[in-house]
PDB file of C-alpha atoms in Angstrom:
ATOM      1  CA  MET A   4     -26.759  -5.103   6.482  1.00  0.00           C
ATOM      2  CA  PHE A   5     -23.346  -4.637   4.515  1.00  0.00           C
ATOM      3  CA  VAL A   6     -20.873  -3.988   7.507  1.00  0.00           C
ATOM      4  CA  GLU A   7     -22.691  -6.862   9.433  1.00  0.00           C
ATOM      5  CA  LYS A   8     -22.108  -9.512   6.427  1.00  0.00           C
ATOM      6  CA  LEU A   9     -18.601  -8.022   5.769  1.00  0.00           C
ATOM      7  CA  ARG A  10     -17.819  -8.718   9.531  1.00  0.00           C
ATOM      8  CA  ALA A  11     -19.242 -12.010   9.412  1.00  0.00           C
ATOM      9  CA  ALA A  12     -17.212 -12.834   6.455  1.00  0.00           C
ATOM     10  CA  GLN A  13     -14.021 -11.741   8.074  1.00  0.00           C
ATOM     11  CA  GLN A  14     -14.863 -13.851  11.218  1.00  0.00           C
ATOM     12  CA  THR A  15     -15.509 -16.878   9.045  1.00  0.00           C
ATOM     13  CA  ASN A  16     -12.477 -16.758   6.944  1.00  0.00           C
ATOM     14  CA  ASN A  17     -10.062 -15.236   9.670  1.00  0.00           C
ATOM     15  CA  SER A  18      -9.367 -12.879   6.741  1.00  0.00           C
ATOM     16  CA  TYR A  19      -9.272  -9.137   5.895  1.00  0.00           C
ATOM     17  CA  LEU A  20      -8.154  -9.587   2.349  1.00  0.00           C
ATOM     18  CA  CYS A  21     -10.342  -8.594  -0.833  1.00  0.00           C
ATOM     19  CA  ILE A  22      -9.454  -9.947  -3.839  1.00  0.00           C
ATOM     20  CA  GLY A  23      -9.969  -7.562  -7.341  1.00  0.00           C
ATOM     21  CA  LEU A  24     -11.730  -9.064  -9.970  1.00  0.00           C
ATOM     22  CA  ASP A  25     -10.119  -7.201 -12.889  1.00  0.00           C
ATOM     23  CA  PRO A  26      -9.752  -9.317 -15.968  1.00  0.00           C
ATOM     24  CA  ASP A  27      -7.195  -8.325 -18.371  1.00  0.00           C
ATOM     25  CA  PRO A  28      -6.907 -10.360 -21.453  1.00  0.00           C
ATOM     26  CA  GLU A  29      -2.969  -9.781 -21.897  1.00  0.00           C
ATOM     27  CA  LEU A  30      -2.312 -11.211 -18.486  1.00  0.00           C
ATOM     28  CA  MET A  31      -5.185 -14.086 -18.127  1.00  0.00           C
ATOM     29  CA  ALA A  32      -3.902 -17.507 -18.339  1.00  0.00           C
ATOM     30  CA  HIS A  33      -7.419 -18.870 -19.466  1.00  0.00           C
ATOM     31  CA  PRO A  34      -9.086 -16.751 -22.171  1.00  0.00           C
ATOM     32  CA  HIS A  35     -12.588 -17.385 -20.874  1.00  0.00           C
ATOM     33  CA  VAL A  36     -13.398 -15.036 -18.407  1.00  0.00           C
ATOM     34  CA  PRO A  37     -16.257 -16.801 -16.191  1.00  0.00           C
ATOM     35  CA  SER A  38     -14.230 -19.992 -16.079  1.00  0.00           C
ATOM     36  CA  PHE A  39     -10.995 -17.950 -15.161  1.00  0.00           C
ATOM     37  CA  PHE A  40     -12.695 -16.084 -12.157  1.00  0.00           C
ATOM     38  CA  THR A  41     -14.625 -19.426 -11.158  1.00  0.00           C
ATOM     39  CA  ASP A  42     -11.382 -21.055 -10.820  1.00  0.00           C
ATOM     40  CA  ILE A  43      -9.808 -18.018  -8.725  1.00  0.00           C
ATOM     41  CA  ILE A  44     -12.750 -18.087  -6.457  1.00  0.00           C
ATOM     42  CA  ASN A  45     -12.994 -21.407  -6.164  1.00  0.00           C
ATOM     43  CA  GLU A  46      -9.300 -21.659  -5.048  1.00  0.00           C
ATOM     44  CA  THR A  47      -9.735 -18.608  -2.427  1.00  0.00           C
ATOM     45  CA  LYS A  48     -13.121 -18.191  -1.217  1.00  0.00           C
ATOM     46  CA  ASP A  49     -12.106 -19.675   2.114  1.00  0.00           C
ATOM     47  CA  LEU A  50      -9.121 -16.928   2.264  1.00  0.00           C
ATOM     48  CA  VAL A  51     -11.259 -13.633   1.641  1.00  0.00           C
ATOM     49  CA  CYS A  52     -13.698 -11.480   3.171  1.00  0.00           C
ATOM     50  CA  ALA A  53     -15.122  -9.831  -0.083  1.00  0.00           C
ATOM     51  CA  TYR A  54     -14.501  -9.859  -4.021  1.00  0.00           C
ATOM     52  CA  LYS A  55     -14.364  -6.414  -5.633  1.00  0.00           C
ATOM     53  CA  PRO A  56     -14.881  -6.532  -9.563  1.00  0.00           C
ATOM     54  CA  ASN A  57     -13.858  -3.340 -11.345  1.00  0.00           C
ATOM     55  CA  LEU A  58     -16.491  -2.557 -13.590  1.00  0.00           C
ATOM     56  CA  ALA A  59     -14.097  -0.640 -15.928  1.00  0.00           C
ATOM     57  CA  PHE A  60     -12.519  -4.257 -17.049  1.00  0.00           C
ATOM     58  CA  PHE A  61     -15.823  -5.874 -17.630  1.00  0.00           C
ATOM     59  CA  GLU A  62     -17.227  -2.842 -19.669  1.00  0.00           C
ATOM     60  CA  ALA A  63     -14.156  -2.897 -21.922  1.00  0.00           C
ATOM     61  CA  LEU A  64     -14.922  -6.512 -22.970  1.00  0.00           C
ATOM     62  CA  GLY A  65     -17.994  -5.370 -24.980  1.00  0.00           C
ATOM     63  CA  THR A  66     -21.710  -5.189 -24.751  1.00  0.00           C
ATOM     64  CA  GLY A  67     -21.723  -8.577 -23.083  1.00  0.00           C
ATOM     65  CA  GLY A  68     -19.224  -7.588 -20.592  1.00  0.00           C
ATOM     66  CA  MET A  69     -21.766  -6.886 -17.544  1.00  0.00           C
ATOM     67  CA  GLN A  70     -23.299 -10.461 -18.222  1.00  0.00           C
ATOM     68  CA  LEU A  71     -19.849 -12.096 -17.993  1.00  0.00           C
ATOM     69  CA  LEU A  72     -19.267 -10.338 -15.103  1.00  0.00           C
ATOM     70  CA  LEU A  73     -22.404 -12.076 -13.426  1.00  0.00           C
ATOM     71  CA  GLU A  74     -21.424 -15.366 -14.650  1.00  0.00           C
ATOM     72  CA  ALA A  75     -17.882 -14.554 -13.186  1.00  0.00           C
ATOM     73  CA  VAL A  76     -19.383 -13.863  -9.496  1.00  0.00           C
ATOM     74  CA  ARG A  77     -21.770 -17.103  -9.398  1.00  0.00           C
ATOM     75  CA  ALA A  78     -19.054 -18.964  -7.804  1.00  0.00           C
ATOM     76  CA  VAL A  79     -18.746 -16.467  -4.728  1.00  0.00           C
ATOM     77  CA  PRO A  80     -20.286 -17.815  -1.497  1.00  0.00           C
ATOM     78  CA  LYS A  81     -23.479 -16.174  -0.522  1.00  0.00           C
ATOM     79  CA  HIS A  82     -21.880 -15.122   2.780  1.00  0.00           C
ATOM     80  CA  ILE A  83     -19.122 -13.481   1.128  1.00  0.00           C
ATOM     81  CA  PRO A  84     -19.839  -9.651  -0.265  1.00  0.00           C
ATOM     82  CA  ILE A  85     -19.320  -8.328  -3.685  1.00  0.00           C
ATOM     83  CA  ILE A  86     -18.308  -4.809  -4.182  1.00  0.00           C
ATOM     84  CA  ALA A  87     -18.757  -3.067  -7.432  1.00  0.00           C
ATOM     85  CA  ASP A  88     -15.727  -0.809  -7.935  1.00  0.00           C
ATOM     86  CA  ALA A  89     -17.554   1.574 -10.133  1.00  0.00           C
ATOM     87  CA  LYS A  90     -16.753   5.124  -8.422  1.00  0.00           C
ATOM     88  CA  ARG A  91     -20.003   6.403  -9.730  1.00  0.00           C
ATOM     89  CA  GLY A  92     -20.845  10.068  -9.085  1.00  0.00           C
ATOM     90  CA  ASP A  93     -23.060  12.441 -10.920  1.00  0.00           C
ATOM     91  CA  ILE A  94     -26.184  14.694 -10.070  1.00  0.00           C
ATOM     92  CA  GLY A  95     -28.820  13.684  -7.518  1.00  0.00           C
ATOM     93  CA  ASN A  96     -31.176  12.391 -10.167  1.00  0.00           C
ATOM     94  CA  THR A  97     -28.684  10.449 -12.500  1.00  0.00           C
ATOM     95  CA  ALA A  98     -27.148   8.960  -8.958  1.00  0.00           C
ATOM     96  CA  LYS A  99     -30.349   7.608  -8.155  1.00  0.00           C
ATOM     97  CA  PHE A 100     -30.167   5.422 -11.404  1.00  0.00           C
ATOM     98  CA  TYR A 101     -26.487   4.632 -10.945  1.00  0.00           C
ATOM     99  CA  ALA A 102     -27.662   3.219  -7.474  1.00  0.00           C
ATOM    100  CA  LYS A 103     -30.495   1.343  -8.741  1.00  0.00           C
ATOM    101  CA  ALA A 104     -28.667  -0.365 -11.555  1.00  0.00           C
ATOM    102  CA  LEU A 105     -25.831  -1.519  -9.137  1.00  0.00           C
ATOM    103  CA  PHE A 106     -28.044  -2.471  -6.211  1.00  0.00           C
ATOM    104  CA  ASP A 107     -31.353  -3.511  -7.869  1.00  0.00           C
ATOM    105  CA  VAL A 108     -30.382  -4.745 -11.104  1.00  0.00           C
ATOM    106  CA  TYR A 109     -26.767  -6.509 -10.498  1.00  0.00           C
ATOM    107  CA  LYS A 110     -27.430  -6.918  -6.860  1.00  0.00           C
ATOM    108  CA  PHE A 111     -24.000  -6.068  -5.600  1.00  0.00           C
ATOM    109  CA  ASP A 112     -23.499  -5.796  -1.788  1.00  0.00           C
ATOM    110  CA  ALA A 113     -21.808  -2.478  -1.737  1.00  0.00           C
ATOM    111  CA  CYS A 114     -20.197   0.067  -4.159  1.00  0.00           C
ATOM    112  CA  THR A 115     -17.152   2.598  -4.472  1.00  0.00           C
ATOM    113  CA  VAL A 116     -18.595   6.185  -5.294  1.00  0.00           C
ATOM    114  CA  ASN A 117     -16.924   9.632  -6.375  1.00  0.00           C
ATOM    115  CA  PRO A 118     -17.814  12.365  -4.129  1.00  0.00           C
ATOM    116  CA  TYR A 119     -17.237  15.372  -6.279  1.00  0.00           C
ATOM    117  CA  GLY A 120     -20.782  16.130  -6.843  1.00  0.00           C
ATOM    118  CA  GLY A 121     -21.297  16.493  -3.040  1.00  0.00           C
ATOM    119  CA  ARG A 122     -23.788  14.889  -0.502  1.00  0.00           C
ATOM    120  CA  ASP A 123     -26.825  14.712  -3.276  1.00  0.00           C
ATOM    121  CA  ALA A 124     -24.649  12.921  -5.261  1.00  0.00           C
ATOM    122  CA  VAL A 125     -23.991  10.141  -2.680  1.00  0.00           C
ATOM    123  CA  GLU A 126     -26.940  10.160  -0.932  1.00  0.00           C
ATOM    124  CA  PRO A 127     -28.881   8.050  -3.505  1.00  0.00           C
ATOM    125  CA  PHE A 128     -26.427   4.913  -2.702  1.00  0.00           C
ATOM    126  CA  ALA A 129     -26.403   5.620   1.191  1.00  0.00           C
ATOM    127  CA  ALA A 130     -30.366   5.598   1.141  1.00  0.00           C
ATOM    128  CA  TYR A 131     -30.113   1.403   0.465  1.00  0.00           C
ATOM    129  CA  LYS A 132     -29.382   0.996   4.041  1.00  0.00           C
ATOM    130  CA  GLU A 133     -28.834  -2.401   3.785  1.00  0.00           C
ATOM    131  CA  ARG A 134     -25.857  -1.917   0.994  1.00  0.00           C
ATOM    132  CA  GLY A 135     -22.228  -0.267   1.691  1.00  0.00           C
ATOM    133  CA  VAL A 136     -21.036   2.509   0.140  1.00  0.00           C
ATOM    134  CA  PHE A 137     -17.344   3.409  -0.318  1.00  0.00           C
ATOM    135  CA  VAL A 138     -16.243   7.107  -0.879  1.00  0.00           C
ATOM    136  CA  TRP A 139     -13.238   7.361  -3.175  1.00  0.00           C
ATOM    137  CA  CYS A 140     -11.093   9.651  -0.575  1.00  0.00           C
ATOM    138  CA  ARG A 141      -7.352   9.112  -1.248  1.00  0.00           C
ATOM    139  CA  SER A 142      -6.795   7.138  -4.067  1.00  0.00           C
ATOM    140  CA  SER A 143      -3.451   4.900  -4.666  1.00  0.00           C
ATOM    141  CA  ASN A 144      -2.230   6.216  -7.825  1.00  0.00           C
ATOM    142  CA  PRO A 145       0.941   8.245  -8.257  1.00  0.00           C
ATOM    143  CA  GLY A 146      -1.183  11.525  -9.434  1.00  0.00           C
ATOM    144  CA  ALA A 147      -3.485  11.267  -6.438  1.00  0.00           C
ATOM    145  CA  ALA A 148      -2.002  14.323  -4.789  1.00  0.00           C
ATOM    146  CA  ASP A 149      -2.304  16.543  -7.870  1.00  0.00           C
ATOM    147  CA  VAL A 150      -6.005  17.021  -6.494  1.00  0.00           C
ATOM    148  CA  GLN A 151      -6.551  15.097  -3.497  1.00  0.00           C
ATOM    149  CA  ASP A 152      -3.618  16.986  -1.352  1.00  0.00           C
ATOM    150  CA  LEU A 153      -4.581  20.491  -2.718  1.00  0.00           C
ATOM    151  CA  LYS A 154      -4.868  22.945   0.218  1.00  0.00           C
ATOM    152  CA  LEU A 155      -8.106  24.225   1.055  1.00  0.00           C
ATOM    153  CA  GLU A 156      -8.599  27.580   3.155  1.00  0.00           C
ATOM    154  CA  GLY A 157      -7.004  27.023   6.640  1.00  0.00           C
ATOM    155  CA  GLY A 158      -4.338  24.681   5.055  1.00  0.00           C
ATOM    156  CA  LYS A 159      -6.829  21.497   5.314  1.00  0.00           C
ATOM    157  CA  PRO A 160      -5.870  19.356   2.482  1.00  0.00           C
ATOM    158  CA  LEU A 161      -8.771  17.971   0.039  1.00  0.00           C
ATOM    159  CA  PHE A 162      -8.929  14.364   0.968  1.00  0.00           C
ATOM    160  CA  GLU A 163      -9.187  15.479   4.567  1.00  0.00           C
ATOM    161  CA  ALA A 164     -12.403  17.336   3.939  1.00  0.00           C
ATOM    162  CA  ILE A 165     -13.672  14.399   1.788  1.00  0.00           C
ATOM    163  CA  ALA A 166     -13.161  12.318   5.017  1.00  0.00           C
ATOM    164  CA  GLU A 167     -15.222  14.688   7.107  1.00  0.00           C
ATOM    165  CA  ARG A 168     -17.761  14.622   4.602  1.00  0.00           C
ATOM    166  CA  ALA A 169     -17.973  11.009   4.428  1.00  0.00           C
ATOM    167  CA  ARG A 170     -17.910  10.686   8.301  1.00  0.00           C
ATOM    168  CA  ASP A 171     -21.035  13.161   8.163  1.00  0.00           C
ATOM    169  CA  TRP A 172     -22.892  11.133   5.505  1.00  0.00           C
ATOM    170  CA  ASN A 173     -22.659   7.958   7.483  1.00  0.00           C
ATOM    171  CA  GLU A 174     -25.989   8.252   8.906  1.00  0.00           C
ATOM    172  CA  HIS A 175     -27.141   4.745   8.060  1.00  0.00           C
ATOM    173  CA  GLY A 176     -24.038   3.290   9.263  1.00  0.00           C
ATOM    174  CA  ASN A 177     -23.398   2.210   5.712  1.00  0.00           C
ATOM    175  CA  VAL A 178     -20.675   4.444   4.553  1.00  0.00           C
ATOM    176  CA  GLY A 179     -16.873   3.787   4.423  1.00  0.00           C
ATOM    177  CA  VAL A 180     -14.024   5.145   3.033  1.00  0.00           C
ATOM    178  CA  VAL A 181     -11.232   4.380   0.208  1.00  0.00           C
ATOM    179  CA  ALA A 182      -7.698   5.037   1.267  1.00  0.00           C
ATOM    180  CA  GLY A 183      -4.688   3.764  -0.741  1.00  0.00           C
ATOM    181  CA  ALA A 184      -2.074   1.718   0.549  1.00  0.00           C
ATOM    182  CA  THR A 185       0.489   3.522  -1.168  1.00  0.00           C
ATOM    183  CA  TRP A 186       0.095   6.665   1.033  1.00  0.00           C
ATOM    184  CA  PRO A 187      -0.039   4.992   4.829  1.00  0.00           C
ATOM    185  CA  GLU A 188       0.235   8.486   6.311  1.00  0.00           C
ATOM    186  CA  GLN A 189      -2.743   9.757   4.613  1.00  0.00           C
ATOM    187  CA  ILE A 190      -4.408   6.598   5.383  1.00  0.00           C
ATOM    188  CA  GLU A 191      -3.747   7.093   9.263  1.00  0.00           C
ATOM    189  CA  ARG A 192      -5.122  10.708   8.957  1.00  0.00           C
ATOM    190  CA  VAL A 193      -8.403   9.314   7.436  1.00  0.00           C
ATOM    191  CA  ARG A 194      -8.735   6.606  10.088  1.00  0.00           C
ATOM    192  CA  GLU A 195      -8.507   9.622  12.733  1.00  0.00           C
ATOM    193  CA  ILE A 196     -11.251  11.545  11.168  1.00  0.00           C
ATOM    194  CA  CYS A 197     -13.213   8.156  10.375  1.00  0.00           C
ATOM    195  CA  PRO A 198     -12.625   6.035  13.666  1.00  0.00           C
ATOM    196  CA  ASP A 199     -15.580   3.978  13.529  1.00  0.00           C
ATOM    197  CA  GLN A 200     -16.038   3.543   9.599  1.00  0.00           C
ATOM    198  CA  VAL A 201     -14.587   0.829   7.166  1.00  0.00           C
ATOM    199  CA  LEU A 202     -11.831   1.534   5.161  1.00  0.00           C
ATOM    200  CA  LEU A 203     -11.137  -0.293   1.889  1.00  0.00           C
ATOM    201  CA  VAL A 204      -7.594  -0.033   1.117  1.00  0.00           C
ATOM    202  CA  PRO A 205      -6.437  -0.724  -2.599  1.00  0.00           C
ATOM    203  CA  GLY A 206      -3.015  -0.701  -4.115  1.00  0.00           C
ATOM    204  CA  VAL A 207      -1.348  -3.562  -2.396  1.00  0.00           C
ATOM    205  CA  GLY A 208       0.537  -5.798  -4.906  1.00  0.00           C
ATOM    206  CA  ALA A 209       1.143  -4.610  -8.346  1.00  0.00           C
ATOM    207  CA  GLN A 210       0.893  -0.844  -7.134  1.00  0.00           C
ATOM    208  CA  GLN A 211       3.604  -1.814  -4.381  1.00  0.00           C
ATOM    209  CA  GLY A 212       1.792  -0.366  -1.419  1.00  0.00           C
ATOM    210  CA  GLU A 213       3.391  -0.964   1.832  1.00  0.00           C
ATOM    211  CA  LEU A 214       1.503  -3.689   3.148  1.00  0.00           C
ATOM    212  CA  GLU A 215       2.473  -3.397   6.921  1.00  0.00           C
ATOM    213  CA  ALA A 216       2.419   0.330   7.130  1.00  0.00           C
ATOM    214  CA  ALA A 217      -1.115   0.355   5.415  1.00  0.00           C
ATOM    215  CA  VAL A 218      -2.655  -2.315   7.552  1.00  0.00           C
ATOM    216  CA  HIS A 219      -1.457  -0.494  11.010  1.00  0.00           C
ATOM    217  CA  ALA A 220      -2.585   2.811   9.650  1.00  0.00           C
ATOM    218  CA  ALA A 221      -6.010   1.446   8.548  1.00  0.00           C
ATOM    219  CA  MET A 222      -6.976  -0.479  11.629  1.00  0.00           C
ATOM    220  CA  ASP A 223      -9.594   0.716  13.915  1.00  0.00           C
ATOM    221  CA  ALA A 224      -9.147   0.546  17.943  1.00  0.00           C
ATOM    222  CA  GLU A 225     -10.095  -2.811  17.782  1.00  0.00           C
ATOM    223  CA  ALA A 226      -7.405  -3.735  15.042  1.00  0.00           C
ATOM    224  CA  GLY A 227     -10.392  -4.289  12.518  1.00  0.00           C
ATOM    225  CA  GLY A 228     -12.423  -2.191  10.286  1.00  0.00           C
ATOM    226  CA  PHE A 229     -10.833  -2.677   7.082  1.00  0.00           C
ATOM    227  CA  LEU A 230     -10.424  -4.737   4.168  1.00  0.00           C
ATOM    228  CA  LEU A 231      -7.279  -4.971   1.945  1.00  0.00           C
ATOM    229  CA  ASN A 232      -7.686  -5.264  -1.516  1.00  0.00           C
ATOM    230  CA  ALA A 233      -5.122  -6.918  -3.849  1.00  0.00           C
ATOM    231  CA  SER A 234      -6.120  -7.495  -7.385  1.00  0.00           C
ATOM    232  CA  ARG A 235      -3.204  -8.085 -10.238  1.00  0.00           C
ATOM    233  CA  GLY A 236      -0.583  -9.531  -7.868  1.00  0.00           C
ATOM    234  CA  VAL A 237      -3.114 -12.173  -6.834  1.00  0.00           C
ATOM    235  CA  LEU A 238      -4.918 -13.048 -10.025  1.00  0.00           C
ATOM    236  CA  TYR A 239      -1.650 -12.830 -12.396  1.00  0.00           C
ATOM    237  CA  ALA A 240       0.634 -14.632  -9.884  1.00  0.00           C
ATOM    238  CA  SER A 241       0.930 -17.109 -12.741  1.00  0.00           C
ATOM    239  CA  ARG A 242       0.565 -17.249 -16.413  1.00  0.00           C
ATOM    240  CA  GLY A 243       0.765 -20.796 -16.580  1.00  0.00           C
ATOM    241  CA  ASP A 244      -1.707 -23.981 -15.910  1.00  0.00           C
ATOM    242  CA  ASP A 245      -1.372 -23.216 -12.240  1.00  0.00           C
ATOM    243  CA  TYR A 246      -2.643 -19.886 -12.072  1.00  0.00           C
ATOM    244  CA  ALA A 247      -5.464 -20.677  -9.833  1.00  0.00           C
ATOM    245  CA  ALA A 248      -3.169 -22.685  -7.432  1.00  0.00           C
ATOM    246  CA  ALA A 249      -0.858 -19.633  -7.486  1.00  0.00           C
ATOM    247  CA  ALA A 250      -3.685 -17.390  -6.661  1.00  0.00           C
ATOM    248  CA  ARG A 251      -4.407 -19.296  -3.839  1.00  0.00           C
ATOM    249  CA  LYS A 252      -0.664 -19.349  -2.565  1.00  0.00           C
ATOM    250  CA  GLU A 253      -0.452 -15.473  -2.976  1.00  0.00           C
ATOM    251  CA  ALA A 254      -4.038 -14.959  -1.133  1.00  0.00           C
ATOM    252  CA  GLN A 255      -2.724 -17.055   1.542  1.00  0.00           C
ATOM    253  CA  ARG A 256       0.244 -15.166   1.854  1.00  0.00           C
ATOM    254  CA  LEU A 257      -1.254 -11.869   2.331  1.00  0.00           C
ATOM    255  CA  ARG A 258      -4.143 -13.070   4.544  1.00  0.00           C
ATOM    256  CA  ASN A 259      -1.698 -14.617   6.854  1.00  0.00           C
ATOM    257  CA  ARG A 260       0.884 -11.326   7.019  1.00  0.00           C
ATOM    258  CA  ILE A 261      -2.310  -9.242   7.624  1.00  0.00           C
ATOM    259  CA  ASN A 262      -3.484 -11.576  10.427  1.00  0.00           C
ATOM    260  CA  VAL A 263       0.151 -11.369  12.208  1.00  0.00           C
ATOM    261  CA  MET A 264      -0.035  -7.727  12.114  1.00  0.00           C
ATOM    262  CA  ARG A 265      -3.623  -7.835  13.677  1.00  0.00           C
ATOM    263  CA  GLN A 266      -2.408 -10.061  16.110  1.00  0.00           C
ATOM    264  CA  ALA A 267       0.720  -8.162  17.170  1.00  0.00           C
ATOM    265  CA  ALA A 268      -1.360  -4.864  17.427  1.00  0.00           C
ATOM    266  CA  LEU A 269      -3.859  -6.628  19.429  1.00  0.00           C
ATOM    267  CA  ALA A 270      -1.214  -8.233  21.879  1.00  0.00           C
ATOM    268  CA  ARG A 271       0.132  -4.550  22.137  1.00  0.00           C
ATOM    269  CA  GLY A 272      -3.179  -3.491  23.455  1.00  0.00           C
TER     270      GLY A 272
END
């Protein structure tokens, strides 16, 4: 099961860091996508609990983009989960085929989904009980509040209602929630609503999420239950020949900072 695989990887590597794999040709030090990511993965595979390729970046490379993705993730050790950042969401019949593509064809361990279509848009993904599903709830981008903070009847913001739905949809124990690091107060509220689910926290690094506040807000009662994603800040730590070594250095820095915060939280009880 995905959650068990994730927790095992976290324990093995003593890490709650996820690295996003987002190929931007204008920033890459090496023009060959599979080679670039193979080097990054080989330098960081002992420092992470997951990798998260964003499908948009690979699809934008053309008709062979997904093949490049498959080649790029071959270096990921079998015990480390791969999360497809796809944010797929559609009516039930279409969602079924999105899920089939991500889980049966490409064999990802988990994916992100858009909950706008409601339960029947998410259920085809969650029906894969061995795979993980992260419901896009409170995103890290500056414009997130335009929609996600809209007040419903009674004054509850929309993102809280989405978190409640994600909690209700977690019938198989494989549904988590996406909550961006740029909004620590909202992460804390999501954690209150979903005390036992895994939170995927993007937005550290290039989006300048508040690392310490985000980690503290995302922790469950045992100082776990989350993974913090960094993409551009790690991948493009250097644009020179030392790009892989620089990525390792930044990943190690982030992992260590997260662990210090976790240990402090555990010490406080």
